[in-house]
mmCIF file of C-alpha atoms in Angstrom:
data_model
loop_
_atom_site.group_PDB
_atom_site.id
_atom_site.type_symbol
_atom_site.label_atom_id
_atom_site.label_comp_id
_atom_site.label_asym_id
_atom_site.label_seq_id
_atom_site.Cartn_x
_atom_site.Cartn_y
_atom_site.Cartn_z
ATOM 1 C CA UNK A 269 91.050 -81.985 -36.046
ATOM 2 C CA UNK A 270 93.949 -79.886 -37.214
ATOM 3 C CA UNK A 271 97.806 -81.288 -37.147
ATOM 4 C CA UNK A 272 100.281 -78.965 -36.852
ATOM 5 C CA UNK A 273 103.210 -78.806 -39.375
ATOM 6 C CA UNK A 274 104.725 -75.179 -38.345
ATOM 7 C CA UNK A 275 104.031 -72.483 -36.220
ATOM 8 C CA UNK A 276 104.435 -69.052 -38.411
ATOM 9 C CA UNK A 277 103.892 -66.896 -35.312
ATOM 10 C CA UNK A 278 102.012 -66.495 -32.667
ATOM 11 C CA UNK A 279 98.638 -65.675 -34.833
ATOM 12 C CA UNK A 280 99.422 -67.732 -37.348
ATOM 13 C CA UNK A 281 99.605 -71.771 -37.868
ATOM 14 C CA UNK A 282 100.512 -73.965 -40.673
ATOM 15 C CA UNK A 283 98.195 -77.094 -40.307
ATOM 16 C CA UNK A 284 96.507 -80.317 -42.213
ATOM 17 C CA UNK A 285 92.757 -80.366 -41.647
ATOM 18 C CA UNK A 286 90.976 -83.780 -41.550
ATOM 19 C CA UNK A 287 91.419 -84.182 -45.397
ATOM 20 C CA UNK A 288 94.933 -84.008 -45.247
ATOM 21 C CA UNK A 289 94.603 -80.273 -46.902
ATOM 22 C CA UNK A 290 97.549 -77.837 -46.389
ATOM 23 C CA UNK A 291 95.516 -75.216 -44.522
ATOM 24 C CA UNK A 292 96.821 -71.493 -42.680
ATOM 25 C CA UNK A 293 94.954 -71.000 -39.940
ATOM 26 C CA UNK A 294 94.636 -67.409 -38.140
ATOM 27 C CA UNK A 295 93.921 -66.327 -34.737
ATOM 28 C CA UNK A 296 95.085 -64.124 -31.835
ATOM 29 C CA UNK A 297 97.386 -66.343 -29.878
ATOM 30 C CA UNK A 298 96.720 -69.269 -31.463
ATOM 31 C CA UNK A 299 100.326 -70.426 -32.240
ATOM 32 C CA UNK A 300 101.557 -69.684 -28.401
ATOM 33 C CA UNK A 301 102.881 -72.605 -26.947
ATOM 34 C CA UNK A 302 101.714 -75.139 -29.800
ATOM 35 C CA UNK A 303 103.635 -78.234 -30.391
ATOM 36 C CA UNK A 304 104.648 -79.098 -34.245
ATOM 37 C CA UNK A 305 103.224 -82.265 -35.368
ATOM 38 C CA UNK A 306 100.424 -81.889 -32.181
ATOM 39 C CA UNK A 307 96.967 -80.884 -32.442
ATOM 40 C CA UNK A 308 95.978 -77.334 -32.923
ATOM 41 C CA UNK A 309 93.089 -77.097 -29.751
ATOM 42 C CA UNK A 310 90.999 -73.663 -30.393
ATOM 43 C CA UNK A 311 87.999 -72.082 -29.383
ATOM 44 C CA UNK A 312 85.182 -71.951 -32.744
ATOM 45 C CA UNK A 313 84.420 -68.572 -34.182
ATOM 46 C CA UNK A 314 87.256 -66.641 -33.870
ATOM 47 C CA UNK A 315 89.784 -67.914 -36.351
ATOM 48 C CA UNK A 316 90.308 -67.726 -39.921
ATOM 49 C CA UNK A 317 90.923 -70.049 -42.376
ATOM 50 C CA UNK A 318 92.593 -70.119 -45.524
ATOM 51 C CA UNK A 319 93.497 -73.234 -47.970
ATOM 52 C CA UNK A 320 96.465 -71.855 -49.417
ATOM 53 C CA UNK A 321 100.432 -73.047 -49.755
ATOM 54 C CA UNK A 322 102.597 -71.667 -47.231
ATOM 55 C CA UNK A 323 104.877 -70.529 -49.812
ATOM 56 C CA UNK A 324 101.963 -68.223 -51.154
ATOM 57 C CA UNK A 325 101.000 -66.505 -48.377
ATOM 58 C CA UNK A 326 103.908 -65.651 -46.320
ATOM 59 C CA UNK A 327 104.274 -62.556 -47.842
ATOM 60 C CA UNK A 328 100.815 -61.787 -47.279
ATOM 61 C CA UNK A 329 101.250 -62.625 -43.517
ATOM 62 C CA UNK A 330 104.363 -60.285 -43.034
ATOM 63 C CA UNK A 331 103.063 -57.118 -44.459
ATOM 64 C CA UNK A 332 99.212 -57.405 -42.783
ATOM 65 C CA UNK A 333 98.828 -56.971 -39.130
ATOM 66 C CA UNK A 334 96.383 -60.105 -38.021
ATOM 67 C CA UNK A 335 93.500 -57.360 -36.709
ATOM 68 C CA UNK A 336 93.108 -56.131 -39.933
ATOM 69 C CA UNK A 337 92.963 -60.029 -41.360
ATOM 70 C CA UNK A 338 90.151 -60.470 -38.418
ATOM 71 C CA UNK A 339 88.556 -57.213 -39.879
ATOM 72 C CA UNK A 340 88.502 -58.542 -43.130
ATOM 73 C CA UNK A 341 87.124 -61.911 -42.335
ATOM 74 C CA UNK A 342 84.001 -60.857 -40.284
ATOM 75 C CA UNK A 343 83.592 -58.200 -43.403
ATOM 76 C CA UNK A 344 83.734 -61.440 -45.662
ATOM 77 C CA UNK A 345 81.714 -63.763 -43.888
ATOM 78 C CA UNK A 346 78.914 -60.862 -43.083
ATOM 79 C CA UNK A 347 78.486 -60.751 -46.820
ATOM 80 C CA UNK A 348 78.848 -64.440 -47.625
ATOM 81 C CA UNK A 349 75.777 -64.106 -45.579
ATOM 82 C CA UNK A 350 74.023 -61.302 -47.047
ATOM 83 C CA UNK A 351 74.794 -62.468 -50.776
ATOM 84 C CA UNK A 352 74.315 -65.943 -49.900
ATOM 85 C CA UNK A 353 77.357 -67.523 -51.469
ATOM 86 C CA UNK A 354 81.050 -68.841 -50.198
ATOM 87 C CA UNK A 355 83.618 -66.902 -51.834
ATOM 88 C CA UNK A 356 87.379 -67.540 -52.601
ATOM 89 C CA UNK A 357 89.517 -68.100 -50.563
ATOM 90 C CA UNK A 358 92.003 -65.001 -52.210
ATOM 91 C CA UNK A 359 89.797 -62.293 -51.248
ATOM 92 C CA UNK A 360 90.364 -61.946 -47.988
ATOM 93 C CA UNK A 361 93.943 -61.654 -49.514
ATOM 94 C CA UNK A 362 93.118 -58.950 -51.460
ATOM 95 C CA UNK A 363 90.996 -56.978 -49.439
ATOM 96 C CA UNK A 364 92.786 -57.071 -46.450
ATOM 97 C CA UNK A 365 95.179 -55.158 -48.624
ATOM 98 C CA UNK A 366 93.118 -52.937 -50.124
ATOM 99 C CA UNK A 367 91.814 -52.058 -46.475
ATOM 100 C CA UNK A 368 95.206 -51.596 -44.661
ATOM 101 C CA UNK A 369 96.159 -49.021 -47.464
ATOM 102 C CA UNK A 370 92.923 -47.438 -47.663
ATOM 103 C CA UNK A 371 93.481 -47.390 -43.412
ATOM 104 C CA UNK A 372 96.600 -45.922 -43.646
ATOM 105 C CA UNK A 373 96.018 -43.360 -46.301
ATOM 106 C CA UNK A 374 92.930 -42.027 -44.289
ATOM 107 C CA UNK A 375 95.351 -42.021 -41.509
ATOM 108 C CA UNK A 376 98.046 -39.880 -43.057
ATOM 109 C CA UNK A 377 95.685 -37.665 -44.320
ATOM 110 C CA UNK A 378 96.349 -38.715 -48.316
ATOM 111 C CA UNK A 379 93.310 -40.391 -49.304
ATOM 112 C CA UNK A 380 91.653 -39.135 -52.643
ATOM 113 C CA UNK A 381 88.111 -40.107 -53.289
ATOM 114 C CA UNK A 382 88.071 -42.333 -56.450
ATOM 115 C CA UNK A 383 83.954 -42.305 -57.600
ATOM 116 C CA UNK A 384 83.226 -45.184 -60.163
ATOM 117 C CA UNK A 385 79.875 -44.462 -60.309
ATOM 118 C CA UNK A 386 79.085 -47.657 -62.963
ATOM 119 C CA UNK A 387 79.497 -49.972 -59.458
ATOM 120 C CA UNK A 388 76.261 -49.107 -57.818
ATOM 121 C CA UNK A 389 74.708 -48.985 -61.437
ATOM 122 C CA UNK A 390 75.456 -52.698 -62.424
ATOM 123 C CA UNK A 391 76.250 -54.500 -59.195
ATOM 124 C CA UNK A 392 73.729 -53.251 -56.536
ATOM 125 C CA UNK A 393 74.591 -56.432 -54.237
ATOM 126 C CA UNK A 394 77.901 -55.779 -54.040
ATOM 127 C CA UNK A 395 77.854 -51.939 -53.832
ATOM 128 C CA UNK A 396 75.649 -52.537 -50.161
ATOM 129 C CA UNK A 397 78.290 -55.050 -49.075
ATOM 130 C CA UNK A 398 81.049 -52.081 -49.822
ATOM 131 C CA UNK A 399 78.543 -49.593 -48.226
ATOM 132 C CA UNK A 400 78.206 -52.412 -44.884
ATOM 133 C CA UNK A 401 81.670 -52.649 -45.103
ATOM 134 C CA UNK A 402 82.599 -48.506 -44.736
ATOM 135 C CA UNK A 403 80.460 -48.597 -41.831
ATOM 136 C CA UNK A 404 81.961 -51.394 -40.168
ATOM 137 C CA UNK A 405 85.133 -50.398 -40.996
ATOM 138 C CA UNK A 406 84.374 -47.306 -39.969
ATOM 139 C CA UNK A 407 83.000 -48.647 -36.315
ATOM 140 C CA UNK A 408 85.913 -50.372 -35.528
ATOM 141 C CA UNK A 409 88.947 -48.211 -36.497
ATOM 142 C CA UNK A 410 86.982 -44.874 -35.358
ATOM 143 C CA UNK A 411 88.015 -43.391 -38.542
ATOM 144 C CA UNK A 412 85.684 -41.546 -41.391
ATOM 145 C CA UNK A 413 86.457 -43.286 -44.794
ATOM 146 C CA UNK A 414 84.324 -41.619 -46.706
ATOM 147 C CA UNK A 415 81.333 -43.241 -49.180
ATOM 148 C CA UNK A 416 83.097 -43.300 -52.382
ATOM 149 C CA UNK A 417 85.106 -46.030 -50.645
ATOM 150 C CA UNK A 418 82.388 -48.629 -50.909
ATOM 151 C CA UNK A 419 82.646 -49.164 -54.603
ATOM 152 C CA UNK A 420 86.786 -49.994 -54.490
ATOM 153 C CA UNK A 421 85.510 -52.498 -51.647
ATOM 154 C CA UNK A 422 82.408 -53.185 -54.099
ATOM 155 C CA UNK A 423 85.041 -54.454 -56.922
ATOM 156 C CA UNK A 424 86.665 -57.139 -55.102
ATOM 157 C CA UNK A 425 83.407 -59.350 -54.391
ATOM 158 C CA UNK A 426 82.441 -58.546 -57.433
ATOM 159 C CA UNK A 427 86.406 -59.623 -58.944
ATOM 160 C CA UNK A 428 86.081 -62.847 -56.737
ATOM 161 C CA UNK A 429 82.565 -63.529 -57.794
ATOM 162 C CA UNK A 430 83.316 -63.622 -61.195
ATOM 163 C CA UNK A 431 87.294 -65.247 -60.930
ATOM 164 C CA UNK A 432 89.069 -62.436 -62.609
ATOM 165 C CA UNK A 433 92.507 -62.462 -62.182
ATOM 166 C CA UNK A 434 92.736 -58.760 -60.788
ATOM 167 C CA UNK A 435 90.464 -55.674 -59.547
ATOM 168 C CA UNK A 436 91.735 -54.103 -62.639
ATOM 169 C CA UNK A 437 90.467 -56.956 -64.703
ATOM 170 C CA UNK A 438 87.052 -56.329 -62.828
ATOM 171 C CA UNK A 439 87.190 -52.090 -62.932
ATOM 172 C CA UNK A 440 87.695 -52.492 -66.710
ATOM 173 C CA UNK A 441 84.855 -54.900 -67.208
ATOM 174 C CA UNK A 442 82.477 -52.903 -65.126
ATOM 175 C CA UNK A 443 82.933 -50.016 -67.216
ATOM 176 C CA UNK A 444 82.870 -51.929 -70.547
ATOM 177 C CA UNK A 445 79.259 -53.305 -69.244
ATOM 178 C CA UNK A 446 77.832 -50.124 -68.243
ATOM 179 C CA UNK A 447 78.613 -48.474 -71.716
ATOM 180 C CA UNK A 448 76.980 -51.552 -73.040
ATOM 181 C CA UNK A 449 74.055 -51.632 -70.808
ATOM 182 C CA UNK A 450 73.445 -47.601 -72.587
ATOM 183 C CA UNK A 451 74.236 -49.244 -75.463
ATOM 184 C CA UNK A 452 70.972 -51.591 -75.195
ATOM 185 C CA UNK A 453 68.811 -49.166 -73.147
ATOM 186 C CA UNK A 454 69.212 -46.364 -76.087
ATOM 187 C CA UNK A 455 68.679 -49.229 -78.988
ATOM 188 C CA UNK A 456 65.706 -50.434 -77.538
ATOM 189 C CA UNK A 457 64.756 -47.681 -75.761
ATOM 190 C CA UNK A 458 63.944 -49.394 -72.509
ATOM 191 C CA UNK A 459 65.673 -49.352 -69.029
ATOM 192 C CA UNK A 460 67.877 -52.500 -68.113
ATOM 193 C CA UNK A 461 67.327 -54.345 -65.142
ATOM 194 C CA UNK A 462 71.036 -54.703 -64.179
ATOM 195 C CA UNK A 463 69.771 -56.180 -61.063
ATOM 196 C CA UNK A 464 68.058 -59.190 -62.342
ATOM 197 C CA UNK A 465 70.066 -62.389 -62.596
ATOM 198 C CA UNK A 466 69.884 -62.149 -66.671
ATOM 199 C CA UNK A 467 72.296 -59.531 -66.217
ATOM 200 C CA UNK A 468 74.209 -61.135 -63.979
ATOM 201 C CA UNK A 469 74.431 -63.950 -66.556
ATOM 202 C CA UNK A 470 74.927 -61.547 -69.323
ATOM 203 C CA UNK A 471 78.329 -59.981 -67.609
ATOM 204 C CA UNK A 472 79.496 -63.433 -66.750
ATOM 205 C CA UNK A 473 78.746 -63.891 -70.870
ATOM 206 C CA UNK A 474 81.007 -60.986 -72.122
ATOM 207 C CA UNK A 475 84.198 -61.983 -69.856
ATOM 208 C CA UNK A 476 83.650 -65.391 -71.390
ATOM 209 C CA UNK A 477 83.718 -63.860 -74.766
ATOM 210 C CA UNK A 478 86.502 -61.787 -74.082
ATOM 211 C CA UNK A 479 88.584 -64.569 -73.164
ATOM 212 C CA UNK A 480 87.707 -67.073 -75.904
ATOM 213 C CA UNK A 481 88.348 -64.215 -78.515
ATOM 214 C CA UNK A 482 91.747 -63.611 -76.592
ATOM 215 C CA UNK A 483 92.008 -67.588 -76.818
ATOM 216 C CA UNK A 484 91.327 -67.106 -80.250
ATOM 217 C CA UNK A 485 94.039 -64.625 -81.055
ATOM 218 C CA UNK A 486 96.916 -66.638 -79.736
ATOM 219 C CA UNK A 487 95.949 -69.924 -81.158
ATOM 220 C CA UNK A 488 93.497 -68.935 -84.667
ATOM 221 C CA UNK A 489 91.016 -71.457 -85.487
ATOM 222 C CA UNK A 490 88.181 -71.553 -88.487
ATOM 223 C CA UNK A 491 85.146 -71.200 -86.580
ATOM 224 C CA UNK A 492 82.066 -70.814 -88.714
ATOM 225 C CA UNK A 493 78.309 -71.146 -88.234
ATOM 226 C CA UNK A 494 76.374 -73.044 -90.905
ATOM 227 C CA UNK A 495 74.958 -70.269 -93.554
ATOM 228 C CA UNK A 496 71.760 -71.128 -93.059
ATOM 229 C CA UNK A 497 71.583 -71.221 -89.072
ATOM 230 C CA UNK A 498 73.203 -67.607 -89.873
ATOM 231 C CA UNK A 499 70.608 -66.623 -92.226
ATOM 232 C CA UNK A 500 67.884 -67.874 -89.492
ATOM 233 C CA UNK A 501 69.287 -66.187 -86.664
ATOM 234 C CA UNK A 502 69.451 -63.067 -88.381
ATOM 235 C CA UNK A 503 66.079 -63.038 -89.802
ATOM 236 C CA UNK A 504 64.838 -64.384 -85.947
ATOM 237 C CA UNK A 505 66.720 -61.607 -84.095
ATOM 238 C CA UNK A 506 67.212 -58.449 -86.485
ATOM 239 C CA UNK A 507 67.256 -55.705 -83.943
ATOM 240 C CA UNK A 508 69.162 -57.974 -81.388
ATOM 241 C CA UNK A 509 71.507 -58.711 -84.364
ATOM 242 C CA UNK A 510 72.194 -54.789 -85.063
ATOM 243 C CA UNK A 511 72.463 -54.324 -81.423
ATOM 244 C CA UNK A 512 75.246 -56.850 -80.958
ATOM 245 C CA UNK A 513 77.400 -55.458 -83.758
ATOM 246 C CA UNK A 514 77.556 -52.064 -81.947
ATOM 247 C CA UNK A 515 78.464 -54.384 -78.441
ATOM 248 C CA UNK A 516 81.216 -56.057 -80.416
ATOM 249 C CA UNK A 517 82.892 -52.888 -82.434
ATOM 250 C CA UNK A 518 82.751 -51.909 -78.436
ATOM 251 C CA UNK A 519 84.551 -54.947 -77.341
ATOM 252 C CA UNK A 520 86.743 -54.957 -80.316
ATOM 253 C CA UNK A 521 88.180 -51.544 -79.670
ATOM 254 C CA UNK A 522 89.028 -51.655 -75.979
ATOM 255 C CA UNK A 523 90.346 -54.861 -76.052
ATOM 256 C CA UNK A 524 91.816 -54.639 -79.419
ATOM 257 C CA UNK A 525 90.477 -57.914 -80.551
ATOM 258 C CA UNK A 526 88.900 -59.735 -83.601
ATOM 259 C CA UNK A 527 85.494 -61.073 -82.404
ATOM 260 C CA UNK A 528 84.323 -63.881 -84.838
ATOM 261 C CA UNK A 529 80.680 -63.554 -86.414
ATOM 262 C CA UNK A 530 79.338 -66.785 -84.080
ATOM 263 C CA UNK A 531 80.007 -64.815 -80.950
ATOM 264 C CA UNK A 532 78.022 -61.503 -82.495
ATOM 265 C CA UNK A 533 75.329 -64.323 -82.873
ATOM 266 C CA UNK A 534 75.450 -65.556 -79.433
ATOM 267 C CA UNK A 535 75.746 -62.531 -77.576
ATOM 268 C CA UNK A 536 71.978 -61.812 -79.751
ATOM 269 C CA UNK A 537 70.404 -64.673 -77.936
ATOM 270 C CA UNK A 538 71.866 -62.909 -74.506
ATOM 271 C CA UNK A 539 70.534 -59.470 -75.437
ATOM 272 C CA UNK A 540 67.205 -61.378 -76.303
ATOM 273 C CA UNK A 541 67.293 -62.619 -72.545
ATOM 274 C CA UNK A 542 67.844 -59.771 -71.132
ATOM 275 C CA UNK A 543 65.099 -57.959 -72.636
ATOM 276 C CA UNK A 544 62.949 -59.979 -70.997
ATOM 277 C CA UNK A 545 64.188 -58.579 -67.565
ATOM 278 C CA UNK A 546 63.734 -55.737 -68.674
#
């Protein structure tokens, strides 16, 4: 059961869902003749909702026409299906976007091809769900967006698999990992699984590292290892050890960061897993 607190428009209702939760709900004509404070009466399967403020997606609401919302929500909950996992909430915010302006610069004859060929290298999940996408896309608006297009749409499940707080965030990672993943595959001369769920975990590592070093640079703290867990380590994981120093001068560079010697350590018992999906 859904009480009404406003009507937004005609597609679009503010609402409290059986929890009490401030929830938009959207929907062709589902705000036509609906009382405030009454019960929002619908038919299942053809509405969209999102658990966000009011005040935070108004904006969102104004600028993007409710068909391409509907687009982007059976986009989203074809590959919740295919990847088999709920995603946020914001990314049908941010897609939506990225789809009406992809849309309209087909449509005005200004789109650009952007190729990031690292997407289909290190997230092969996501890169079909862009490719699915195009096609659907495609289908519906009786339009050509060409292939290249499914690794921008690629990004954003990949952004909200991983939290990030923008694309951007997620573009720059992606190509930090793939120089990486050369990094390993020349060092130990092997070929990285980048689909295997080690690697999955290993990405998920290095934006954790990133942030606690950025953590680290705004607040400093001593953080040592004990010498002889060093010494250990070392000995234990040699190549892994030599390995990680060329990850972190990486890291260190782009991101213009200090990375302390425990991470170099820890990010040796993640290359050591990965090698093993090799």
């Amino acid at each position: 059961m859904y009480k009404i607190i406003k009507i937004i428009n005609n597609n679009v209702v503010l609402v409290l869902d059986k929890t009490n939760r401030e929830t938009i709900v959207i929907g062709k004509g589902i705000g036509f003749s609906a009382p405030k404070g009454g019960v929002l009466h619908f038919s299942p399967g053809n509405q969209i909702f999102i658990h966000k403020k009011e005040s935070e997606i108004l904006d969102f609401i104004d600028a993007i026409p409710v068909e391409i919302i509907q687009l982007t929500s059976d986009i989203i909950q074809k590959s919740e299906r295919f990847l088999n996992e709920k995603l946020s909430d914001s990314l049908i915010i941010t897609l939506s976007e990225h789809i009406l302006f992809a849309i309209k610069r087909f449509e005005n004859s200004q789109y650009e091809s952007i190729n990031i060929h690292e997407v289909p290298f290190l997230y092969l999940n996501e890169y079909e769900v862009g490719c699915k996408a195009v096609e659907y896309i495609n289908k519906v608006k009786n339009i050509q967006l060409p292939q290249s297009e499914a690794s921008l749409i690629a990004l954003h499940f990949v952004n909200a698999r991983l939290n990030n707080s923008s694309v951007g965030e997620t573009l720059k990672l992606t190509k930090l990992a793939y120089q990486i993943a050369n990094i390993i595959c020349y060092h130990f001369h092997i070929k990285v699984s980048t689909g295997s769920l080690n690697f999955s975990r290993f990405i998920i590592h290095l934006k954790l590292l990133i942030a606690r070093c950025r953590a680290l640079a705004e607040e400093p703290k001593i953080r040592e290892l004990k010498s002889s867990l060093v010494d250990a380590l070392e000995k234990e994981f040699l190549k892994n050890y030599t390995c990680a120093k060329k990850i972190v001068k990486l890291i260190s560079d782009e991101y213009d960061l200090m990375v302390p010697d425990d991470e170099v350590f820890y990010l040796a018992i993640h290359i050591e897993r990965l090698l093993h999906a090799a």
